[in-house]
Short mmCIF file of C-alpha atoms and ligand atoms in Angstrom, two decimals:
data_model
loop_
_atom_site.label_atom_id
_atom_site.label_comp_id
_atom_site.label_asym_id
_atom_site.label_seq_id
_atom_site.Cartn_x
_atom_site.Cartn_y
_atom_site.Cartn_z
CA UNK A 4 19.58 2.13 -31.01
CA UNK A 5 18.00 1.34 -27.59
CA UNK A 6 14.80 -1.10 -27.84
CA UNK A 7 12.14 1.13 -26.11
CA UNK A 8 10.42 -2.11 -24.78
CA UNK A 9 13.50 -3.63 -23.64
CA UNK A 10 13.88 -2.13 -20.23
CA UNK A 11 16.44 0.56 -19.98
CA UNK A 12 17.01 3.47 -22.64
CA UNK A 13 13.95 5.96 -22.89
CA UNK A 14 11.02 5.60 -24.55
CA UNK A 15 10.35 7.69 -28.00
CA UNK A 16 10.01 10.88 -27.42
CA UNK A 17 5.80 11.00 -28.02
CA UNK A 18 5.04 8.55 -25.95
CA UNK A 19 7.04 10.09 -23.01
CA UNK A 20 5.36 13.07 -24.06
CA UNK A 21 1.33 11.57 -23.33
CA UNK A 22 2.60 10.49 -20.18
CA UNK A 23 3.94 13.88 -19.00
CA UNK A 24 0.56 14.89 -20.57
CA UNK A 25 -1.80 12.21 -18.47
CA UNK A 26 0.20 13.05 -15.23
CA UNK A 27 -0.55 17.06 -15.81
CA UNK A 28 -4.05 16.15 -16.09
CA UNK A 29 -4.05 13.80 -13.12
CA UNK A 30 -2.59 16.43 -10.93
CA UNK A 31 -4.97 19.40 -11.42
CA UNK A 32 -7.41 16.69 -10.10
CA UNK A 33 -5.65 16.28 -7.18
CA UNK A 34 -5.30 18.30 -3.72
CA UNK A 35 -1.86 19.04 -2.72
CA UNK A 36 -2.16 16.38 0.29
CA UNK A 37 -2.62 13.59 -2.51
CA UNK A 38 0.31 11.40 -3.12
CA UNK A 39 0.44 10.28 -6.81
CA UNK A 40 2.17 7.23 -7.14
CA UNK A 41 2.56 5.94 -10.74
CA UNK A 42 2.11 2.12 -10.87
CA UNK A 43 4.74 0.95 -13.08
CA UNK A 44 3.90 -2.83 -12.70
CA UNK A 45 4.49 -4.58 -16.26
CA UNK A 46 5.75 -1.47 -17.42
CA UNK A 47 9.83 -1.09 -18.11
CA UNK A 48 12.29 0.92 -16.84
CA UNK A 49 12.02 3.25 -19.16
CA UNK A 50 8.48 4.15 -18.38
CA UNK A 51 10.01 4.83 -14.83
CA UNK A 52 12.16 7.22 -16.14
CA UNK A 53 9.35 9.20 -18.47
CA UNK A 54 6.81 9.65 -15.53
CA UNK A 55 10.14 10.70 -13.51
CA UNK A 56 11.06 13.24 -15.71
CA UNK A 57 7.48 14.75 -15.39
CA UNK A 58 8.00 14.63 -11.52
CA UNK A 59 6.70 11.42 -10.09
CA UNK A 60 9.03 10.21 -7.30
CA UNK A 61 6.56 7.96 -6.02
CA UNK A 62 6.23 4.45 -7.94
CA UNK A 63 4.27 1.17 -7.02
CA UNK A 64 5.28 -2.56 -7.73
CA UNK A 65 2.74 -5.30 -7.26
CA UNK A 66 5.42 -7.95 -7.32
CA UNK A 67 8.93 -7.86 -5.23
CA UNK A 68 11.20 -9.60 -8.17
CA UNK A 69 9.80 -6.97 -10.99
CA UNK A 70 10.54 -4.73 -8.50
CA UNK A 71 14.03 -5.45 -7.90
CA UNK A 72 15.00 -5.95 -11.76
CA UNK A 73 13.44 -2.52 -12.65
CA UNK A 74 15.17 -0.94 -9.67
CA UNK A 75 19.13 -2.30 -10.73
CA UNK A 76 18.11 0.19 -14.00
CA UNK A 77 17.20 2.85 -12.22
CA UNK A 78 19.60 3.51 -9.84
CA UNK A 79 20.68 6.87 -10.78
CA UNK A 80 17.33 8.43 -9.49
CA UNK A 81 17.81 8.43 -5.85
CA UNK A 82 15.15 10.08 -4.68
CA UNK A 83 12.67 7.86 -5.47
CA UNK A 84 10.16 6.46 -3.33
CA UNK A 85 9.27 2.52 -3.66
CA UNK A 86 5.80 1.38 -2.69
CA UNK A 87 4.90 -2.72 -2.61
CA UNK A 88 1.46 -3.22 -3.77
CA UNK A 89 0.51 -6.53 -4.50
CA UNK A 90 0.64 -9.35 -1.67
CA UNK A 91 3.41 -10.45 0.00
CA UNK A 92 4.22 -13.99 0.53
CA UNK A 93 6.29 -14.69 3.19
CA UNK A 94 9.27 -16.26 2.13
CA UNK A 95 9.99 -13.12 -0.15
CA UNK A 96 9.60 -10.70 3.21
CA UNK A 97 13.10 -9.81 3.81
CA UNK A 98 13.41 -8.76 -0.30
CA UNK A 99 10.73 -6.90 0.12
CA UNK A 100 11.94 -4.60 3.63
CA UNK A 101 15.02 -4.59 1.20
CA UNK A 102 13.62 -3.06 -1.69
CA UNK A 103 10.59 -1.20 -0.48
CA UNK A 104 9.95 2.08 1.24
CA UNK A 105 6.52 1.11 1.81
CA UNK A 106 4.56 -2.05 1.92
CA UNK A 107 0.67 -1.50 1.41
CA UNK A 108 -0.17 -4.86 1.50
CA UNK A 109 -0.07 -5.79 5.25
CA UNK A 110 -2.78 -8.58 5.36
CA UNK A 111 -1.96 -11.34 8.60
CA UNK A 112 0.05 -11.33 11.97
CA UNK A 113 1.94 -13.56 10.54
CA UNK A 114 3.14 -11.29 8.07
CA UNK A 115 3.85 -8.50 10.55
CA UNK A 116 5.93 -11.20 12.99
CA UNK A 117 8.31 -11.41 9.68
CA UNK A 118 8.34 -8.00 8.84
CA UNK A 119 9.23 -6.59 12.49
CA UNK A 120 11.96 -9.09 12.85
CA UNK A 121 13.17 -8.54 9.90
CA UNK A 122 12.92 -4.90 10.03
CA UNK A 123 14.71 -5.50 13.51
CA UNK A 124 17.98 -7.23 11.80
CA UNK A 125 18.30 -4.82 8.88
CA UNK A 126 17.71 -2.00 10.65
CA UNK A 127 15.11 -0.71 7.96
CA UNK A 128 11.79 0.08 8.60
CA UNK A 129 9.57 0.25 5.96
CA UNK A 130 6.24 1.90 6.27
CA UNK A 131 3.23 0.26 6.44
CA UNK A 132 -0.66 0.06 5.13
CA UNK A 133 -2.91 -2.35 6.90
CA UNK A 134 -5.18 -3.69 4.07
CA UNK A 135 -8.77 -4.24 5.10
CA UNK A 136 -11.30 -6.17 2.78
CA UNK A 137 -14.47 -4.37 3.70
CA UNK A 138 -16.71 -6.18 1.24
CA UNK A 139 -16.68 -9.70 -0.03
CA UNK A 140 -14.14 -10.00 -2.37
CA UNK A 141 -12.50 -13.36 -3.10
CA UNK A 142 -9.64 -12.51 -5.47
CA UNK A 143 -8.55 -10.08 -2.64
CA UNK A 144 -6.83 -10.63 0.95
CA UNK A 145 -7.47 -8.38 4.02
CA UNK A 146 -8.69 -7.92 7.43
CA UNK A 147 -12.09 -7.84 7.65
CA UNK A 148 -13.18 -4.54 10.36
CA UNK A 149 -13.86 -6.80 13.21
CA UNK A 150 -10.44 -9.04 12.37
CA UNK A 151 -8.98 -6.41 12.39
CA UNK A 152 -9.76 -4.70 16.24
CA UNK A 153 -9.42 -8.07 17.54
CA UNK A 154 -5.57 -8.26 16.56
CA UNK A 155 -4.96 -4.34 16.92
CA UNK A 156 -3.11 -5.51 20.23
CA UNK A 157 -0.72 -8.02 19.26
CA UNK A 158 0.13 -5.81 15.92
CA UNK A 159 1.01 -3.22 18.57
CA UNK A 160 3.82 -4.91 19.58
CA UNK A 161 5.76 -4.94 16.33
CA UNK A 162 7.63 -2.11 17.23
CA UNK A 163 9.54 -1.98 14.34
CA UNK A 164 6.85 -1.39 11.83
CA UNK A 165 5.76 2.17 11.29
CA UNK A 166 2.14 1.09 10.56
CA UNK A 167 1.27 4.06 8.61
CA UNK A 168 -2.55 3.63 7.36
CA UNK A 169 -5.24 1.95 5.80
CA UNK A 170 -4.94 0.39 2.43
CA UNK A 171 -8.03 -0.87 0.37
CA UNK A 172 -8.95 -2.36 -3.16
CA UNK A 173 -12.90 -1.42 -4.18
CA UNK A 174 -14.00 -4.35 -5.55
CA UNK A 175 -14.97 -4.32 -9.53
CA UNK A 176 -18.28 -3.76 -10.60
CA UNK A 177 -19.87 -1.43 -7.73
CA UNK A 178 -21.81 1.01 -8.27
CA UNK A 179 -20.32 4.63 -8.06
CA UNK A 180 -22.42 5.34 -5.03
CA UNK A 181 -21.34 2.34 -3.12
CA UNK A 182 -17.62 2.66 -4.37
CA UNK A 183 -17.92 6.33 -2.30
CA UNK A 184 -19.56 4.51 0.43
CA UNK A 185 -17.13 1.47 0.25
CA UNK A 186 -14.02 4.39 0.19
CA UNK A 187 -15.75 6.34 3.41
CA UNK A 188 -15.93 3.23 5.51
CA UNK A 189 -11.95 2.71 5.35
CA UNK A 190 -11.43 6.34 5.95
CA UNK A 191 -13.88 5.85 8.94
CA UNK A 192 -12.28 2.92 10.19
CA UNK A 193 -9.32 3.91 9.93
CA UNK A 194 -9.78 7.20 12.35
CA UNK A 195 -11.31 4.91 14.86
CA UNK A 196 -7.83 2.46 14.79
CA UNK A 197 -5.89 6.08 14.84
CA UNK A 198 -7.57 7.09 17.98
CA UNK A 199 -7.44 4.05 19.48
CA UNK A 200 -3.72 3.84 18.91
CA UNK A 201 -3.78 7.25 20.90
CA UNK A 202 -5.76 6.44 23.61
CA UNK A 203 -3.83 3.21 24.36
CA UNK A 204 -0.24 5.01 23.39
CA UNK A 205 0.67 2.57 20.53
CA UNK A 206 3.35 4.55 19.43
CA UNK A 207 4.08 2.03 15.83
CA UNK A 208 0.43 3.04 14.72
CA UNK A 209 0.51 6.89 13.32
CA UNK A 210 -2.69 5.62 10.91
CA UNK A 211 -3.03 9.14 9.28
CA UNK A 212 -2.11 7.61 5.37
CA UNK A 213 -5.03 5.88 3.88
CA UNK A 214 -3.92 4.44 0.22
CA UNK A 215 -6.99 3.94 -1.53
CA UNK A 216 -8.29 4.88 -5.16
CA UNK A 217 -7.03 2.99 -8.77
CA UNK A 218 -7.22 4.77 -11.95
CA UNK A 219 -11.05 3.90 -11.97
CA UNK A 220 -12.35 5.05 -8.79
CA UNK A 221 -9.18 7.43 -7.30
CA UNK A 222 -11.72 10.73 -8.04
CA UNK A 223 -13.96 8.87 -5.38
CA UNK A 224 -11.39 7.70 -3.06
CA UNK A 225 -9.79 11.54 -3.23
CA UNK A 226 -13.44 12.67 -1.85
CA UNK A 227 -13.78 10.10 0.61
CA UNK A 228 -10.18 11.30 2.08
CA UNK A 229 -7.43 9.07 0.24
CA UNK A 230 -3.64 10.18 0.77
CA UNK A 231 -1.94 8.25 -1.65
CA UNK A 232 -3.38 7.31 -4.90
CA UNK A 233 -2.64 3.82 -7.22
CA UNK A 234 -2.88 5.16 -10.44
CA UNK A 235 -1.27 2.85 -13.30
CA UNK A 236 -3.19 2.80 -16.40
CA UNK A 237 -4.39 6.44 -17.04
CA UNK A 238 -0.44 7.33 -16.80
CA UNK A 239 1.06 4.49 -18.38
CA UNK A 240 -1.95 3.39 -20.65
CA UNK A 241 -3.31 -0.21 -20.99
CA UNK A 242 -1.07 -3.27 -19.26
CA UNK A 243 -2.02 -5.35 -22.69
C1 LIG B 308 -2.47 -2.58 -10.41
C2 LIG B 308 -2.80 -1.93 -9.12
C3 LIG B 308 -3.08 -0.55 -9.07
C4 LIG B 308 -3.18 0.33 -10.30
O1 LIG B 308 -4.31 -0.04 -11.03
P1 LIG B 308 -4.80 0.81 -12.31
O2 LIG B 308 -6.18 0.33 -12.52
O3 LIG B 308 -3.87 0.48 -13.41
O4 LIG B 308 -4.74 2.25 -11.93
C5 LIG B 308 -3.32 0.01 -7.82
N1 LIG B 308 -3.29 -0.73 -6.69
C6 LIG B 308 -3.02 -2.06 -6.71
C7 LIG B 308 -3.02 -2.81 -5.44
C8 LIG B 308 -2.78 -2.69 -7.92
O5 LIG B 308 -2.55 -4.01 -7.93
#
């Protein structure tokens, strides 16, 4: 008998069964344009494989090791797509353009430098989310607007990054009017990079993804524009 908390085998067959459930649910709320990805972070292999089986191909890791131990059971589902969530220190950069399709968490220059070299050398370009911080938010990193149109320029040099959108966190605690608000700001700022980008033909900033919206807030983020939505605990239930 397989341990259903010890990372591979399957879970029993209920609980698999209230996540297929939850992810039903989560999609009728959705437009087709909405990415789901299932945040699996804390969660075992095995949860990978129930929200699989109800059709998620798109999962989220907040930290690059987790990642890379849940992946080595998963192998056998090739089609899945690997987002990095959580930040990204540097010295764990070239695991991460390893391991990840995507990499949300974009937050310095110094960070991109890494990334586009590496991406260079291993000839793997991950795409990218540009996070912005657009209220104060201590336990959170990201470019502030004004930060961030400063160093549009020199991140348009890093060729090798497919800078893909705008990723942001809503900060706990706001109101559901200024969550909206807080959600329609990124979108806004992030069509004003976009047709910068065009006008100045920075051809490694497409900026048509933004990645915004948690199990709390995603309805929100969804109306404000999102294109790829966090969701972790209304699919996988409470991290403990
Ligand atoms: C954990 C996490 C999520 C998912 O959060 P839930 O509240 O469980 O939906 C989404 N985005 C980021 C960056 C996270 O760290």
């Amino acid at each position: 008998m397989s341990d259903p908390c010890s990372g591979d085998g399957l879970l029993a067959e209920d609980e698999q069964a209230a996540i297929a459930v939850r992810i039903q649910a989560i999609r009728q709320t959705l437009p087709n344009t909405v990415r789901l990805i299932a945040v699996s972070k804390t969660h075992s292999a095995a949860h990978v494989r129930a929200a699989y089986a109800a059709g998620i191909r798109d999962f989220g890791e907040n930290r690059v090791q987790e990642a890379i131990e849940k992946q080595a059971q998963l192998q056998d589902l090739a089609d899945v797509t690997w987002h990095l969530l959580g930040p990204l220190q540097s010295n764990k950069a070239r695991k991460a353009v390893d391991h990840f399709d995507w990499i949300h968490s974009l937050d310095s220059l110094a960070l991109a430098e890494r990334l586009d070299r590496i991406a260079a050398e291993q000839q793997r370009s991950p795409q990218i989310c540009l996070q912005v911080k657009l209220r104060h938010d201590p336990s959170k990193s990201g470019w502030s607007r004004d930060e961030l149109f400063s160093q549009l320029p020199q991140l348009s040099k890093y060729k090798e990054l497919r800078i893909s959108g705008v990723m942001t966190i809503a900060p706990l605690g706001l109101e559901t009017v200024e969550t909206l608000r807080l959600f329609e700001e990124a979108r806004d700022l992030a069509e004003q990079v976009h047709a910068e980008a065009k006008r100045q033909r920075w051809s490694n900033m497409l900026m048509n993804q933004l990645s915004m919206g948690m199990s709390e807030d995603y309805l929100l983020a969804v109306k404000a524009g999102s294109t790829l939505v966090r969701l972790g605990r209304t699919i996988f239930g409470s991290r403990g």
